XYZ file of N, CA and C in Angstrom:
282
model
N 80.697 102.231 55.653
C 79.977 101.635 56.344
C 80.191 102.060 57.942
N 78.989 101.557 58.737
C 79.320 101.631 60.354
C 78.858 100.316 60.967
N 80.539 100.363 61.839
C 80.024 98.954 61.961
C 79.514 99.388 63.854
N 78.253 98.260 64.123
C 77.504 98.574 65.511
C 77.619 97.530 66.804
N 78.730 97.984 67.331
C 79.376 97.189 68.354
C 79.677 97.800 69.853
N 79.466 97.349 70.914
C 80.055 98.228 72.223
C 80.940 97.518 72.649
N 81.242 96.216 71.831
C 82.228 95.650 72.560
C 83.724 95.883 71.918
N 84.748 96.643 72.446
C 85.774 97.226 71.497
C 87.293 96.704 71.929
N 87.388 95.572 73.267
C 88.258 94.900 74.021
C 88.111 93.965 74.625
N 88.977 92.650 74.261
C 88.726 91.634 74.968
C 90.290 91.342 75.715
N 90.193 90.522 77.108
C 91.413 90.132 77.422
C 91.166 88.781 77.988
N 92.502 88.014 78.263
C 92.264 86.876 78.503
C 94.018 86.546 79.135
N 93.888 85.935 79.949
C 95.178 85.229 80.279
C 96.014 84.306 79.716
N 97.083 84.471 79.934
C 98.254 83.750 79.063
C 98.465 82.338 79.733
N 98.932 80.915 79.277
C 98.997 79.774 79.926
C 100.562 78.892 79.499
N 101.005 79.786 78.875
C 101.980 78.952 78.305
C 101.939 77.968 77.024
N 100.499 77.812 76.732
C 100.266 76.801 75.496
C 99.278 77.210 74.698
N 98.303 77.965 75.178
C 97.674 78.105 74.308
C 97.652 79.430 73.266
N 97.762 79.146 72.184
C 97.769 80.353 70.856
C 96.976 80.908 70.677
N 95.339 80.327 70.227
C 94.394 80.973 69.628
C 93.033 81.606 70.664
N 93.373 83.059 70.557
C 92.825 83.679 71.404
C 91.215 84.391 70.276
N 90.229 84.537 70.923
C 88.710 85.089 70.102
C 88.912 86.583 70.438
N 88.251 87.124 68.680
C 88.132 88.526 69.446
C 86.417 88.393 69.087
N 85.773 89.062 69.686
C 84.019 89.188 69.562
C 83.413 90.033 68.890
N 84.524 91.144 67.853
C 83.938 92.297 67.435
C 84.348 91.971 65.831
N 83.414 92.994 65.382
C 83.573 92.965 63.632
C 84.874 94.040 63.568
N 85.962 93.436 62.613
C 86.836 94.283 61.976
C 86.948 93.847 60.713
N 86.905 95.047 59.667
C 86.952 95.034 57.928
C 88.173 95.048 57.471
N 89.207 95.285 58.136
C 90.833 94.788 58.133
C 91.079 94.235 58.581
N 92.226 93.579 58.838
C 93.416 93.175 59.860
C 94.204 94.240 60.228
N 94.242 95.167 59.834
C 94.779 96.283 60.700
C 93.923 96.844 61.674
N 92.627 96.451 62.201
C 91.423 97.105 62.780
C 91.877 96.599 64.037
N 92.392 95.842 64.514
C 92.628 95.197 65.971
C 94.063 95.534 65.962
N 94.163 95.993 67.450
C 95.616 95.937 68.275
C 95.829 94.871 69.388
N 96.757 94.324 69.312
C 96.881 92.979 69.591
C 98.291 93.535 70.804
N 97.643 93.460 72.327
C 99.154 94.047 72.783
C 99.339 92.408 74.129
N 100.430 92.330 74.877
C 100.709 91.428 75.458
C 101.151 92.802 76.557
N 100.226 91.959 77.863
C 100.753 93.093 79.324
C 101.468 91.934 79.922
N 102.595 92.462 80.650
C 103.557 91.697 81.316
C 102.958 91.921 82.600
N 103.424 90.533 83.943
C 102.948 90.981 85.287
C 103.073 92.301 85.633
N 103.931 93.028 85.449
C 104.392 94.616 86.076
C 103.292 95.198 85.588
N 102.506 95.308 84.311
C 102.000 96.173 83.853
C 102.083 96.989 82.549
N 103.341 96.518 82.210
C 104.043 96.892 80.744
C 103.362 96.174 79.673
N 103.066 96.956 78.641
C 102.047 96.544 77.394
C 103.308 96.644 76.157
N 103.119 95.423 75.477
C 104.165 95.726 74.358
C 102.766 95.265 73.206
N 103.039 95.958 72.211
C 101.956 95.994 71.000
C 102.919 94.735 69.973
N 102.104 93.840 69.579
C 102.705 92.952 68.953
C 102.522 93.394 67.497
N 103.224 92.460 66.451
C 103.132 92.531 65.084
C 102.654 91.524 63.947
N 101.659 91.924 63.238
C 101.101 91.022 62.812
C 101.890 90.288 61.595
N 101.836 88.894 61.712
C 102.595 87.923 60.642
C 103.896 87.952 61.475
N 104.444 88.646 62.336
C 105.780 88.425 62.443
C 105.319 87.593 63.988
N 104.437 88.451 64.889
C 103.842 87.739 66.189
C 102.735 86.952 66.063
N 101.618 87.065 65.313
C 100.663 86.861 65.005
C 99.718 86.433 63.805
N 98.749 85.933 63.515
C 97.878 86.047 62.224
C 96.419 86.608 62.812
N 95.548 86.887 62.002
C 94.194 87.322 62.150
C 93.318 86.151 61.499
N 92.452 85.870 61.779
C 91.146 85.362 61.019
C 89.667 85.967 61.387
N 88.771 85.730 60.431
C 87.431 85.857 60.957
C 87.583 87.635 60.463
N 88.249 88.174 59.443
C 87.888 89.851 59.076
C 86.472 89.731 58.192
N 85.871 90.634 58.819
C 84.551 90.787 57.910
C 83.278 90.200 58.353
N 83.796 89.122 59.366
C 82.829 88.599 60.208
C 82.310 89.235 61.264
N 80.715 89.093 61.329
C 79.919 90.197 62.278
C 80.236 89.476 63.869
N 80.711 87.778 63.819
C 80.891 87.456 65.224
C 82.415 87.633 65.887
N 83.119 88.228 64.478
C 84.473 88.319 65.369
C 85.505 87.436 64.354
N 86.387 86.815 65.268
C 87.212 85.559 64.762
C 88.573 85.352 65.732
N 89.619 85.372 65.286
C 90.856 84.530 66.315
C 91.880 85.273 66.036
N 92.620 85.255 66.827
C 93.748 85.578 66.819
C 94.898 84.582 67.008
N 95.918 84.089 66.304
C 97.008 82.979 66.804
C 98.454 83.555 66.556
N 98.761 83.304 68.026
C 99.913 83.869 68.243
C 100.818 82.789 67.671
N 102.232 82.935 67.051
C 102.794 81.719 66.984
C 104.044 81.186 68.196
N 103.707 82.119 68.839
C 104.044 81.603 70.495
C 103.369 82.053 71.147
N 103.039 80.914 72.389
C 101.958 81.327 73.435
C 102.324 82.055 74.070
N 101.187 82.852 74.629
C 101.752 83.921 75.843
C 101.905 83.275 77.086
N 102.800 83.259 78.004
C 103.277 82.726 79.371
C 101.981 83.211 80.392
N 102.071 81.622 80.966
C 101.374 82.442 82.402
C 100.984 83.691 83.341
N 102.237 83.919 82.841
C 102.568 85.645 83.693
C 102.122 87.149 82.707
N 101.470 86.566 81.521
C 101.090 87.560 80.296
C 99.670 87.645 80.682
N 98.974 89.033 79.544
C 97.636 89.253 79.647
C 97.515 89.373 78.137
N 96.504 88.663 77.559
C 96.655 88.852 75.828
C 95.241 89.971 76.151
N 95.302 90.991 75.325
C 94.661 91.969 75.206
C 94.205 92.488 73.573
N 93.095 92.010 73.292
C 93.073 92.428 71.709
C 91.642 93.648 71.776
N 92.202 94.680 71.055
C 91.340 95.724 70.690
C 91.314 96.594 69.640
N 89.567 96.667 69.525
C 89.621 97.067 68.058
C 90.250 98.719 67.595
N 90.904 98.543 66.579
C 90.993 100.226 66.263
C 90.331 100.200 65.199
N 89.670 101.628 65.138
C 88.933 101.896 64.049
C 88.556 103.480 63.659
N 89.302 104.046 62.557
C 89.622 105.302 62.360
C 87.986 106.000 62.140
N 88.245 107.507 63.101
C 86.680 107.862 63.250
C 86.214 108.273 61.877
N 84.942 108.286 61.597
C 84.582 108.793 60.220
C 84.487 110.574 60.231
N 85.775 111.082 59.514
C 85.824 112.237 59.475
C 84.435 113.070 59.218
N 84.101 112.498 57.773
C 83.073 112.744 57.013
C 81.888 113.424 57.983
N 81.548 112.502 58.447
C 80.447 112.534 59.602
C 80.823 113.796 60.664
N 81.744 113.808 61.253
C 82.092 114.568 62.167
C 82.287 116.227 61.783
N 82.752 116.204 60.242
C 82.577 117.477 59.626
C 81.350 117.925 59.109
N 80.426 117.408 59.155
C 78.667 117.707 58.733
C 78.074 117.941 59.909
N 78.349 117.594 61.073
C 77.543 117.474 62.295
C 77.497 119.409 62.722
């Protein structure tokens, strides 16, 4: 199945109280999105599903939400990035 979307990443500023952040691209499985917290110094930490956040909207063409168990602080940026495996079959046939 081909996913048609040019949006592969969205970013938000944390504020210490918001825990829900929308992603606007389709994913077919909850491991097709990478959730990153970027500190004010630029250090990026990849978060773990169920430990740090949950995913909703899997399979929805309009995307869904990432819900953090603890709100990102005002000095942090939330980065939501789509991860998809390249279609090896199409590459081999080209």
